[in-house]
Amino acid sequence: MAVVNMEKKQESKRTRIINMILSVVFALICLVYIYPIFLIVTNSLKIESAISTNTAFKLPTADTFAGIANYIYGVTKMDFLSSFLYSLFITVSSVVLIILCCSMCAWYISRVNTLASKAMYYLCIFSMVVPFQMVMFTLAKTADTLKLNTPFNICIIYLGFGAGLAVFMFTGFMKSMPLEIEEAAMIDGCSPIQMFFRVVMPITKPTTISTAILETMWVWNDYLLPTLVLDIKKYRTIPMDIQYFRGSYGSVQMAPMMACIVITIIPVILLYLFCQKYIIEGVVAGAVKG
Amino acid sequence: MEKSVRKYWPVFLLPTLIAFTIGFLWPFIWGIYLSFCKFNTVNKVKFVGISNYTRVFSDSTFVHAFWFTALFTLASTVLINVIAFLIAVLLTRGIKGTNIFRTIFFMPNLIGGIVLGYIWQILLDGLLSNWGLPLLALNEKAGFTGLLILMGWQQIGYMMIIYIAGLQNVSPDLIEAAEIDGATPWQILTKIKIPMVMPSVTICTFLTLTNSFKLFDQNLSLTGGEPAKKSQMLALNIYDTFYARSGGQWKGIGQAKAVVFFLLVVVIALIQLRATRTKEVQA
């Protein structure tokens, strides 16, 4: 007995040492992992003339330190604030619309067993596989014809193209929900619309959060769809703004550019640090269903 | 109950159906039709049969983009999944700081492709110029490696999260039983953990395969297809055919390329799902 205990103790001691080494190794890897972001931050604090490919890794010195001048210049020159607001508005309106319409549609699909509802379900799954390039030209033309080409109604396009994932996730969850609750509510005189908002929506809350997170990550960072649909001279989302100023070669000013990249990243990282639990759960839930 | 819900289809089904038709169904069908046509604007459309498709395969930039994409997809799928799984195994041992490490590894995922591309362009161009090598815009090999690093940086965290969830679902009883039977840690990993997380492997390979194959934003911002379209992937090649080439025939050819691209994605997805699904086991 004593021998077994000794062995166990030795083993756990060895595991502890290995784990400690691993912790240190991982800490170093993590430093390397966030280095690219650190690099952008340091460069965004340098004056324009101190930025070149050769000196990218040098920290700003007293001579090359620019303070927040790049940030002010970048924000005013790139009209960053309006891009930010357009991005925010498009993301919020699209995600709210997607969640509302797709959860209703998914409930219908999971409760009504007709050919039409099955067809809708399989079409949604199909749409998830289709690459955007397949529809980009015709979608942009359709949006133009129907005048869906402003930030205020582009959410309808996002609903159409994002419906696949959302309907799929909601249907998966709703099919596993017990019917008894809904039947009881129906006997008590609940209309389908009341039932959906008072009974079904509260139960599907976890799926709603997961889906909202996945769709938000997509819409907020999407570049090609708004580029093709919106008039770039009038409206620019953040990814469009970055590409518009960086992509036009020649007189690109790198320092304000990097300042803008930093301001683009900051809200995302802050949001992530606060809602980390939900985001990670959302990703896992999305993957398990997928 | 079904009957009373069915009556409400204009409320529940119709909004999504209309948007889905505008945003997906109609553009998809119209796109297939246009791939058989010559057109510059949508008002002047002339049916030309399959000639667009024959032009697609004789376009050397498309063939090059295909091989570039195929090689990239293969390399990134293997790289990302191996590293992500390795990290996931190490981070489920209960070492100190696990949560912080997980947070950091996942973070790049939330940054959009365009921004990621420019971050890495600055970093990689800095490295290349310090090593005295040609910059990304002139260096096809560096473009490929750069895309691979960027893709790894972005996706490893995401896949790691899925693998961690898979590993945490492996029942501790199973592992304990194996330990009592005298299994080594290596045997536990290969004989129990890996077979038990096969569903996660299926999902992660599916996601990495399709993400890499359909990659666009990162390609556009990191290399822009330079030098001379040599680092163009399929999605960027299609975009370039549509919007950067002048001449009446290119839009039709671009649409035909898009159809070919779509079929390739479907084929890859089906093969992959069939291949890994058969390896899944039940506890």
Coordinates of C-alpha atoms in Angstrom, one line a residue:
Chain A
M1 CA 0.0 0.0 0.0
A2 CA 2.8 2.4 1.0
V3 CA 4.6 1.6 -2.2
V4 CA 1.6 2.4 -4.3
N5 CA 1.1 5.7 -2.5
M6 CA 4.8 6.6 -3.1
E7 CA 4.5 5.9 -6.7
K8 CA 1.4 8.0 -7.0
K9 CA 3.1 10.8 -5.2
Q10 CA 6.0 10.7 -7.5
E11 CA 3.8 10.6 -10.5
S12 CA 1.8 13.5 -9.4
K13 CA 5.0 15.4 -8.7
R14 CA 6.2 14.7 -12.2
T15 CA 2.8 15.8 -13.7
R16 CA 3.0 19.0 -11.7
I17 CA 6.5 19.8 -13.1
I18 CA 5.4 19.0 -16.6
N19 CA 2.3 21.2 -16.2
M20 CA 4.4 24.0 -14.9
I21 CA 6.7 23.8 -17.9
L22 CA 3.7 23.7 -20.2
S23 CA 2.3 26.8 -18.5
V24 CA 5.5 28.7 -19.2
V25 CA 5.7 27.5 -22.8
F26 CA 2.1 28.4 -23.4
A27 CA 2.7 31.9 -21.9
L28 CA 5.5 32.4 -24.3
I29 CA 3.5 31.2 -27.3
C30 CA 0.7 33.5 -26.3
L31 CA 3.1 36.5 -26.3
V32 CA 4.1 35.6 -29.8
Y33 CA 0.4 35.1 -30.7
I34 CA -0.6 38.6 -29.8
Y35 CA 2.6 40.2 -31.1
P36 CA 1.0 41.2 -34.5
I37 CA -1.6 43.3 -32.7
F38 CA 1.1 44.8 -30.5
L39 CA 3.1 45.6 -33.6
I40 CA 0.2 47.6 -35.2
V41 CA -0.3 49.5 -31.9
T42 CA 3.4 50.5 -31.7
N43 CA 3.5 51.5 -35.4
S44 CA 0.3 53.5 -35.0
L45 CA 2.1 55.7 -32.5
K46 CA 5.0 56.6 -34.8
I47 CA 5.2 59.5 -37.1
E48 CA 4.7 58.8 -40.8
S49 CA 8.3 59.3 -41.8
A50 CA 9.5 56.7 -39.3
I51 CA 7.4 53.9 -40.9
S52 CA 8.9 51.7 -43.5
T53 CA 9.1 48.0 -44.0
N54 CA 12.6 48.0 -42.6
T55 CA 11.8 49.7 -39.4
A56 CA 8.5 48.1 -38.7
F57 CA 9.8 46.3 -35.6
K58 CA 11.4 49.3 -33.9
L59 CA 9.5 50.7 -31.0
P60 CA 8.7 54.5 -31.2
T61 CA 11.5 56.6 -29.7
A62 CA 11.3 60.2 -28.5
D63 CA 12.0 61.4 -32.0
T64 CA 9.5 59.2 -33.8
F65 CA 6.7 59.2 -31.2
A66 CA 3.5 60.8 -32.6
G67 CA 1.1 60.5 -29.8
I68 CA -2.5 60.3 -30.8
A69 CA -2.0 62.5 -33.9
N70 CA -2.4 59.6 -36.2
Y71 CA -5.6 58.6 -34.6
I72 CA -7.1 62.1 -34.9
Y73 CA -6.0 62.4 -38.5
G74 CA -7.1 58.9 -39.4
V75 CA -10.6 59.3 -37.9
T76 CA -11.3 62.6 -39.6
K77 CA -9.7 61.8 -43.0
M78 CA -11.3 58.4 -43.3
D79 CA -14.6 59.5 -42.0
F80 CA -14.2 56.7 -39.6
L81 CA -17.1 57.7 -37.3
S82 CA -19.7 57.4 -40.0
S83 CA -18.3 54.1 -41.2
F84 CA -18.5 52.9 -37.6
L85 CA -22.1 53.9 -37.3
Y86 CA -23.1 52.4 -40.7
S87 CA -21.4 49.1 -39.6
L88 CA -23.1 49.2 -36.3
F89 CA -26.5 50.0 -37.8
I90 CA -26.3 47.3 -40.5
T91 CA -25.1 44.7 -38.0
V92 CA -27.7 45.3 -35.4
S93 CA -30.6 45.7 -37.9
S94 CA -29.6 42.6 -39.8
V95 CA -29.0 40.4 -36.8
V96 CA -32.3 41.4 -35.2
L97 CA -34.2 40.8 -38.4
I98 CA -32.4 37.4 -39.0
I99 CA -33.2 36.2 -35.4
L100 CA -36.8 37.3 -35.5
C101 CA -37.7 36.0 -39.0
C102 CA -35.6 32.9 -38.9
S103 CA -36.8 31.7 -35.5
M104 CA -40.4 32.1 -36.7
C105 CA -39.6 30.3 -39.9
A106 CA -37.8 27.5 -38.1
W107 CA -40.7 27.0 -35.7
Y108 CA -43.1 26.7 -38.6
I109 CA -40.8 24.2 -40.3
S110 CA -40.4 22.1 -37.2
R111 CA -44.1 22.1 -36.3
V112 CA -45.8 21.9 -39.8
N113 CA -45.0 18.8 -41.7
T114 CA -45.8 19.7 -45.3
L115 CA -43.8 19.5 -48.5
A116 CA -43.3 23.2 -48.6
S117 CA -41.8 23.3 -45.1
K118 CA -39.4 20.4 -45.9
A119 CA -38.4 22.1 -49.2
M120 CA -37.7 25.3 -47.3
Y121 CA -35.5 23.5 -44.8
Y122 CA -33.4 21.7 -47.4
L123 CA -33.0 24.9 -49.4
C124 CA -31.7 26.6 -46.3
I125 CA -29.1 23.8 -45.8
F126 CA -28.2 24.0 -49.4
S127 CA -27.6 27.7 -49.3
M128 CA -25.0 27.3 -46.6
V129 CA -22.7 25.4 -48.9
V130 CA -23.0 27.9 -51.9
P131 CA -20.0 30.3 -52.1
F132 CA -20.9 33.9 -52.2
Q133 CA -19.1 34.3 -55.6
M134 CA -21.8 32.2 -57.2
V135 CA -24.5 34.8 -56.5
M136 CA -22.5 38.0 -56.1
F137 CA -23.1 39.6 -59.5
T138 CA -26.8 38.7 -59.8
L139 CA -27.4 39.5 -56.1
A140 CA -26.0 43.0 -56.6
K141 CA -28.1 43.5 -59.6
T142 CA -31.2 42.3 -57.8
A143 CA -30.5 44.6 -54.9
D144 CA -30.1 47.5 -57.3
T145 CA -33.4 46.8 -59.0
L146 CA -35.3 46.5 -55.8
K147 CA -33.6 49.6 -54.3
L148 CA -32.2 47.5 -51.4
N149 CA -28.9 49.3 -51.8
T150 CA -28.7 51.6 -48.8
P151 CA -27.5 50.8 -45.3
F152 CA -31.1 51.1 -44.1
N153 CA -32.5 48.2 -46.0
I154 CA -29.5 46.0 -46.8
C155 CA -30.6 44.0 -43.8
I156 CA -33.2 42.3 -46.1
I157 CA -30.3 41.0 -48.3
Y158 CA -28.5 39.8 -45.1
L159 CA -31.7 38.1 -44.0
G160 CA -31.9 36.3 -47.3
F161 CA -28.3 35.2 -47.4
G162 CA -27.9 34.5 -43.7
A163 CA -31.2 32.6 -43.4
G164 CA -29.5 29.3 -44.0
L165 CA -27.4 29.1 -40.9
A166 CA -30.1 30.6 -38.6
V167 CA -33.0 28.4 -39.8
F168 CA -30.7 25.4 -39.5
M169 CA -29.7 26.1 -36.0
F170 CA -33.2 27.1 -34.7
T171 CA -34.8 24.1 -36.4
G172 CA -32.3 21.7 -34.8
F173 CA -33.1 23.0 -31.4
M174 CA -36.9 23.3 -31.8
K175 CA -37.3 19.8 -33.1
S176 CA -35.9 18.6 -29.7
M177 CA -38.3 20.7 -27.7
P178 CA -41.1 18.8 -26.0
L179 CA -44.5 19.4 -27.7
E180 CA -46.5 19.1 -24.5
I181 CA -45.8 22.6 -23.3
E182 CA -47.1 24.1 -26.6
E183 CA -50.1 21.8 -26.6
A184 CA -51.0 22.8 -23.0
A185 CA -50.6 26.5 -24.0
M186 CA -52.9 25.9 -27.0
I187 CA -55.6 24.3 -24.9
D188 CA -55.4 27.3 -22.6
G189 CA -56.4 29.4 -25.6
C190 CA -53.0 30.7 -26.8
S191 CA -52.9 31.7 -30.5
P192 CA -49.9 30.6 -32.5
I193 CA -48.4 34.1 -32.5
Q194 CA -48.9 34.6 -28.7
M195 CA -47.4 31.1 -28.2
F196 CA -44.4 31.8 -30.3
F197 CA -43.5 35.0 -28.4
R198 CA -44.6 33.9 -24.9
V199 CA -43.6 30.2 -24.9
V200 CA -41.2 29.3 -27.7
M201 CA -38.9 32.4 -27.7
P202 CA -38.0 32.1 -24.0
I203 CA -37.2 28.5 -24.3
T204 CA -35.0 29.0 -27.4
K205 CA -32.9 31.7 -25.7
P206 CA -29.6 29.8 -25.7
T207 CA -29.9 29.1 -29.4
T208 CA -30.9 32.7 -30.0
I209 CA -27.7 33.9 -28.3
S210 CA -25.5 31.4 -30.3
T211 CA -27.0 32.3 -33.6
A212 CA -26.9 36.0 -32.9
I213 CA -23.2 35.8 -32.1
L214 CA -22.3 33.8 -35.2
E215 CA -24.4 36.1 -37.4
T216 CA -22.9 39.2 -35.8
M217 CA -19.3 38.0 -36.4
W218 CA -20.2 37.5 -40.0
V219 CA -22.1 40.7 -40.8
W220 CA -19.7 43.0 -38.8
N221 CA -16.6 41.7 -40.7
D222 CA -18.3 41.1 -44.1
Y223 CA -16.5 43.0 -46.9
L224 CA -17.7 41.8 -50.3
L225 CA -21.4 41.9 -49.9
P226 CA -21.7 45.6 -48.8
T227 CA -19.0 46.5 -51.3
L228 CA -21.0 45.1 -54.2
V229 CA -24.4 46.3 -52.9
L230 CA -23.8 49.7 -51.4
D231 CA -22.6 52.8 -53.3
I232 CA -19.0 53.1 -52.0
K233 CA -18.9 56.9 -52.5
K234 CA -21.9 57.4 -50.2
Y235 CA -21.8 54.6 -47.7
R236 CA -18.8 52.7 -46.3
T237 CA -18.8 50.1 -43.6
I238 CA -15.6 49.6 -41.6
P239 CA -14.1 46.8 -43.7
M240 CA -14.9 48.8 -46.9
D241 CA -13.3 51.9 -45.4
I242 CA -10.1 50.1 -44.6
Q243 CA -9.9 48.5 -48.0
Y244 CA -10.9 51.8 -49.7
F245 CA -8.0 53.7 -48.2
R246 CA -5.4 50.9 -48.1
G247 CA -6.3 49.4 -51.5
S248 CA -5.9 52.7 -53.4
Y249 CA -2.1 52.5 -53.9
G250 CA 0.1 55.5 -54.1
S251 CA -0.4 58.1 -51.5
V252 CA -1.4 55.8 -48.7
Q253 CA -0.4 57.1 -45.4
M254 CA 0.5 54.1 -43.3
A255 CA 0.5 55.7 -39.8
P256 CA -3.2 56.9 -39.8
M257 CA -4.1 53.6 -41.5
M258 CA -2.7 51.6 -38.6
A259 CA -4.4 53.9 -36.1
C260 CA -7.7 53.1 -37.9
I261 CA -6.9 49.4 -37.7
V262 CA -6.3 49.7 -34.0
I263 CA -9.6 51.5 -33.4
T264 CA -11.4 48.9 -35.5
I265 CA -10.0 46.1 -33.4
I266 CA -10.6 47.6 -30.0
P267 CA -14.4 47.5 -29.8
V268 CA -14.3 43.9 -31.0
I269 CA -11.7 42.8 -28.4
L270 CA -13.6 44.6 -25.6
L271 CA -16.8 43.0 -26.6
Y272 CA -15.1 39.7 -26.7
L273 CA -13.5 40.1 -23.2
F274 CA -16.9 40.9 -21.7
C275 CA -19.0 38.3 -23.5
Q276 CA -16.4 35.6 -23.8
K277 CA -18.5 32.9 -22.2
Y278 CA -21.3 33.4 -24.6
I279 CA -19.1 33.8 -27.7
I280 CA -17.3 30.5 -27.0
E281 CA -20.5 28.7 -26.1
G282 CA -22.0 30.1 -29.3
V283 CA -19.2 28.8 -31.4
V284 CA -19.4 25.3 -29.8
A285 CA -23.1 25.1 -30.2
G286 CA -22.9 26.3 -33.8
A287 CA -20.3 23.7 -34.6
V288 CA -22.0 20.8 -32.9
K289 CA -25.2 21.5 -34.9
G290 CA -23.2 22.0 -38.1
Chain B
M1 CA -52.0 22.1 -33.3
E2 CA -50.3 21.7 -36.7
K3 CA -53.4 22.9 -38.5
S4 CA -53.7 26.1 -36.5
V5 CA -50.0 26.9 -37.0
R6 CA -50.3 26.2 -40.7
K7 CA -52.9 28.9 -41.2
Y8 CA -50.4 31.4 -39.9
W9 CA -47.8 30.8 -42.7
P10 CA -47.9 34.4 -44.0
V11 CA -46.6 35.5 -40.5
F12 CA -44.1 32.8 -39.8
L13 CA -42.8 31.6 -43.2
L14 CA -43.4 34.4 -45.7
P15 CA -40.9 37.1 -44.5
T16 CA -38.0 34.7 -44.5
L17 CA -39.2 33.2 -47.8
I18 CA -39.3 36.5 -49.6
A19 CA -35.9 37.6 -48.3
F20 CA -34.5 34.2 -49.1
T21 CA -35.8 34.4 -52.6
I22 CA -34.3 37.9 -53.1
G23 CA -31.1 37.2 -51.4
F24 CA -30.4 33.7 -52.5
L25 CA -32.8 31.7 -54.6
W26 CA -33.4 34.1 -57.5
P27 CA -29.7 35.2 -57.8
F28 CA -28.6 31.6 -57.7
I29 CA -31.0 30.5 -60.6
W30 CA -30.3 33.6 -62.6
G31 CA -26.6 33.1 -62.1
I32 CA -26.8 29.6 -63.5
Y33 CA -28.6 30.9 -66.5
L34 CA -26.2 33.8 -67.1
S35 CA -23.2 31.4 -67.0
F36 CA -24.5 30.2 -70.5
C37 CA -24.7 33.8 -71.8
K38 CA -22.6 36.6 -73.0
F39 CA -23.4 39.8 -71.3
N40 CA -21.9 43.0 -70.1
T41 CA -24.9 44.6 -68.5
V42 CA -27.9 42.6 -67.6
N43 CA -29.9 44.3 -70.3
K44 CA -27.9 42.9 -73.2
V45 CA -27.8 39.1 -72.7
K46 CA -27.1 36.7 -75.5
F47 CA -27.3 33.0 -75.1
V48 CA -24.0 31.3 -76.1
G49 CA -24.4 27.8 -74.9
I50 CA -21.4 26.2 -73.2
S51 CA -18.7 28.3 -74.8
N52 CA -18.1 30.2 -71.5
Y53 CA -17.3 26.9 -69.8
T54 CA -14.7 25.9 -72.5
R55 CA -13.1 29.3 -72.0
V56 CA -12.9 28.8 -68.3
F57 CA -10.7 25.8 -68.6
S58 CA -8.5 27.4 -71.2
D59 CA -7.9 30.4 -68.9
S60 CA -4.5 29.8 -67.5
T61 CA -5.0 32.2 -64.5
F62 CA -8.0 30.1 -63.4
V63 CA -6.1 26.8 -63.7
H64 CA -3.2 28.3 -61.7
A65 CA -5.7 29.6 -59.1
F66 CA -7.2 26.2 -58.9
W67 CA -3.9 24.5 -58.0
F68 CA -2.9 27.3 -55.7
T69 CA -6.2 27.0 -53.9
A70 CA -6.1 23.2 -53.8
L71 CA -2.5 23.1 -52.3
F72 CA -3.4 25.9 -49.9
T73 CA -6.5 24.1 -48.7
L74 CA -4.7 20.9 -48.2
A75 CA -1.8 22.5 -46.3
S76 CA -4.0 24.7 -44.1
T77 CA -6.5 22.0 -43.2
V78 CA -3.7 19.7 -42.0
L79 CA -1.8 22.4 -40.3
I80 CA -4.7 24.0 -38.5
N81 CA -6.3 20.8 -37.3
V82 CA -3.1 19.2 -36.1
I83 CA -2.0 22.3 -34.1
A84 CA -5.5 23.0 -32.8
F85 CA -5.9 19.4 -31.6
L86 CA -2.5 19.4 -30.0
I87 CA -3.3 22.7 -28.1
A88 CA -6.7 21.4 -27.1
V89 CA -5.1 18.2 -25.6
L90 CA -2.6 20.2 -23.7
L91 CA -5.2 22.7 -22.5
T92 CA -7.4 20.0 -21.1
R93 CA -4.8 18.8 -18.6
G94 CA -5.8 21.5 -16.1
I95 CA -2.6 23.6 -16.3
K96 CA -2.4 27.0 -14.8
G97 CA -3.6 29.9 -17.0
T98 CA -5.7 27.6 -19.2
N99 CA -8.5 30.2 -19.5
I100 CA -6.2 33.1 -20.4
F101 CA -4.4 30.9 -23.1
R102 CA -7.8 29.9 -24.5
T103 CA -8.9 33.5 -24.6
I104 CA -5.8 34.7 -26.4
F105 CA -5.8 31.8 -29.0
F106 CA -9.4 32.5 -29.9
M107 CA -9.1 36.3 -30.2
P108 CA -7.8 36.7 -33.8
N109 CA -11.0 35.0 -35.0
L110 CA -13.0 38.0 -34.2
I111 CA -11.0 40.3 -36.4
G112 CA -12.3 40.6 -39.9
G113 CA -10.4 39.2 -42.9
I114 CA -9.5 42.6 -44.5
V115 CA -8.0 43.9 -41.3
L116 CA -6.2 40.7 -40.6
G117 CA -4.6 40.8 -44.1
Y118 CA -3.2 44.3 -43.6
I119 CA -1.9 43.5 -40.1
W120 CA 0.1 40.5 -41.5
Q121 CA 1.1 42.4 -44.6
I122 CA 2.9 44.9 -42.4
L123 CA 4.5 42.2 -40.2
L124 CA 5.5 39.9 -43.1
D125 CA 6.9 42.7 -45.3
G126 CA 8.9 43.9 -42.3
L127 CA 10.4 40.4 -41.8
L128 CA 11.0 39.9 -45.5
S129 CA 12.8 43.2 -45.9
N130 CA 14.9 42.6 -42.9
W131 CA 16.0 39.3 -44.3
G132 CA 16.7 40.9 -47.7
L133 CA 14.0 39.0 -49.5
P134 CA 11.5 40.4 -52.0
L135 CA 8.3 41.8 -50.5
L136 CA 4.9 40.0 -50.7
A137 CA 3.9 41.9 -53.8
L138 CA 6.8 40.3 -55.7
N139 CA 7.1 37.0 -54.0
E140 CA 4.7 34.2 -54.8
K141 CA 6.2 31.7 -52.3
A142 CA 6.1 34.2 -49.4
G143 CA 2.5 35.0 -50.4
F144 CA 1.5 31.3 -50.1
T145 CA 3.3 30.9 -46.8
G146 CA 2.0 34.2 -45.5
L147 CA -1.6 33.2 -46.3
L148 CA -1.0 29.9 -44.5
I149 CA 0.3 31.6 -41.4
L150 CA -2.5 34.1 -41.4
M151 CA -5.1 31.4 -41.8
G152 CA -3.5 29.4 -39.0
W153 CA -3.4 32.4 -36.8
Q154 CA -7.1 33.1 -37.4
Q155 CA -8.5 29.6 -37.3
I156 CA -6.5 27.6 -34.8
G157 CA -8.3 29.2 -31.9
Y158 CA -11.7 28.5 -33.3
M159 CA -10.9 24.8 -34.0
M160 CA -9.2 24.5 -30.6
I161 CA -12.5 25.6 -28.9
I162 CA -14.4 22.8 -30.8
Y163 CA -11.8 20.2 -29.9
I164 CA -11.7 21.2 -26.3
A165 CA -15.5 20.8 -26.1
G166 CA -15.1 17.4 -27.8
L167 CA -12.4 16.3 -25.4
Q168 CA -14.4 17.4 -22.3
N169 CA -17.2 15.2 -23.5
V170 CA -15.0 12.1 -23.3
S171 CA -16.3 10.4 -20.2
P172 CA -13.6 10.3 -17.4
D173 CA -14.8 6.8 -16.5
L174 CA -13.6 5.5 -19.8
I175 CA -10.1 7.0 -19.2
E176 CA -10.0 5.8 -15.7
A177 CA -10.9 2.3 -16.7
A178 CA -8.1 2.4 -19.3
E179 CA -5.6 3.6 -16.7
I180 CA -6.5 0.8 -14.4
D181 CA -6.0 -1.7 -17.3
G182 CA -2.5 -0.2 -17.6
A183 CA -2.8 1.9 -20.7
T184 CA 0.0 4.4 -21.3
P185 CA -0.9 8.1 -21.9
W186 CA -0.1 7.6 -25.6
Q187 CA -2.5 4.7 -25.8
I188 CA -5.2 6.7 -24.1
L189 CA -4.7 9.5 -26.6
T190 CA -4.7 7.3 -29.8
K191 CA -7.1 4.6 -28.7
I192 CA -9.7 6.5 -26.7
K193 CA -9.5 10.3 -27.1
I194 CA -9.0 10.5 -30.8
P195 CA -11.7 8.0 -31.7
M196 CA -14.1 9.7 -29.2
V197 CA -13.6 13.1 -30.7
M198 CA -14.1 12.1 -34.3
P199 CA -17.3 14.1 -34.5
S200 CA -15.3 17.2 -33.7
V201 CA -12.7 16.2 -36.3
T202 CA -15.5 15.9 -38.9
I203 CA -16.7 19.4 -38.1
C204 CA -13.3 21.0 -37.9
T205 CA -12.0 19.5 -41.1
F206 CA -15.3 20.5 -42.8
L207 CA -15.0 24.1 -41.6
T208 CA -11.3 24.5 -42.4
L209 CA -11.7 22.9 -45.8
T210 CA -14.5 25.1 -46.9
N211 CA -13.1 28.2 -45.2
S212 CA -9.8 27.8 -46.9
F213 CA -11.2 26.9 -50.3
K214 CA -13.6 29.9 -50.2
L215 CA -11.0 32.3 -48.8
F216 CA -11.4 35.8 -50.2
D217 CA -10.9 38.7 -47.9
Q218 CA -7.5 37.6 -46.6
N219 CA -6.3 36.9 -50.1
L220 CA -7.4 40.3 -51.3
S221 CA -5.8 42.3 -48.5
L222 CA -2.6 40.3 -47.9
T223 CA -1.4 39.8 -51.4
G224 CA -4.1 41.1 -53.7
G225 CA -3.1 38.3 -56.0
E226 CA 0.3 39.8 -56.6
P227 CA 2.7 39.1 -58.3
A228 CA 0.9 39.0 -61.6
K229 CA -2.1 37.0 -60.3
K230 CA 0.3 34.3 -59.1
S231 CA -1.1 34.3 -55.6
Q232 CA -4.7 34.5 -56.6
M233 CA -7.1 31.9 -55.1
L234 CA -10.3 30.9 -56.9
A235 CA -12.6 33.3 -55.2
L236 CA -10.4 36.3 -55.9
N237 CA -9.9 35.0 -59.5
I238 CA -13.6 35.0 -60.0
Y239 CA -14.0 38.5 -58.6
D240 CA -11.1 39.7 -60.7
T241 CA -12.7 38.2 -63.8
F242 CA -16.0 40.0 -63.1
Y243 CA -14.8 43.4 -62.1
A244 CA -11.2 44.0 -63.2
R245 CA -11.1 42.7 -66.7
S246 CA -12.5 44.8 -69.5
G247 CA -14.2 43.2 -72.6
G248 CA -17.7 42.0 -73.1
Q249 CA -17.1 38.3 -72.7
W250 CA -15.5 38.2 -69.3
K251 CA -18.6 38.6 -67.1
G252 CA -20.1 35.5 -68.7
I253 CA -16.9 33.6 -68.2
G254 CA -16.7 34.8 -64.6
Q255 CA -20.2 33.5 -63.9
A256 CA -19.2 30.2 -65.5
K257 CA -16.2 30.1 -63.2
A258 CA -18.4 30.8 -60.3
V259 CA -20.6 27.8 -61.2
V260 CA -17.5 25.6 -61.5
F261 CA -16.3 26.9 -58.1
F262 CA -19.7 26.1 -56.5
L263 CA -19.7 22.6 -57.9
L264 CA -16.1 22.1 -56.5
V265 CA -17.2 23.2 -53.1
V266 CA -20.2 20.8 -53.1
V267 CA -18.0 17.9 -54.2
I268 CA -15.3 18.6 -51.6
A269 CA -17.9 18.9 -48.8
L270 CA -19.7 15.7 -49.8
I271 CA -16.5 13.6 -50.1
Q272 CA -15.1 14.9 -46.8
L273 CA -18.3 14.3 -44.8
R274 CA -18.6 10.8 -46.1
A275 CA -14.9 10.1 -45.4
T276 CA -14.8 11.2 -41.8
R277 CA -18.3 10.2 -40.8
T278 CA -17.4 6.5 -41.3
K279 CA -14.6 6.9 -38.7
E280 CA -17.0 8.1 -36.0
V281 CA -17.6 5.7 -33.1
Q282 CA -20.2 5.4 -30.3
A283 CA -19.2 5.2 -26.7

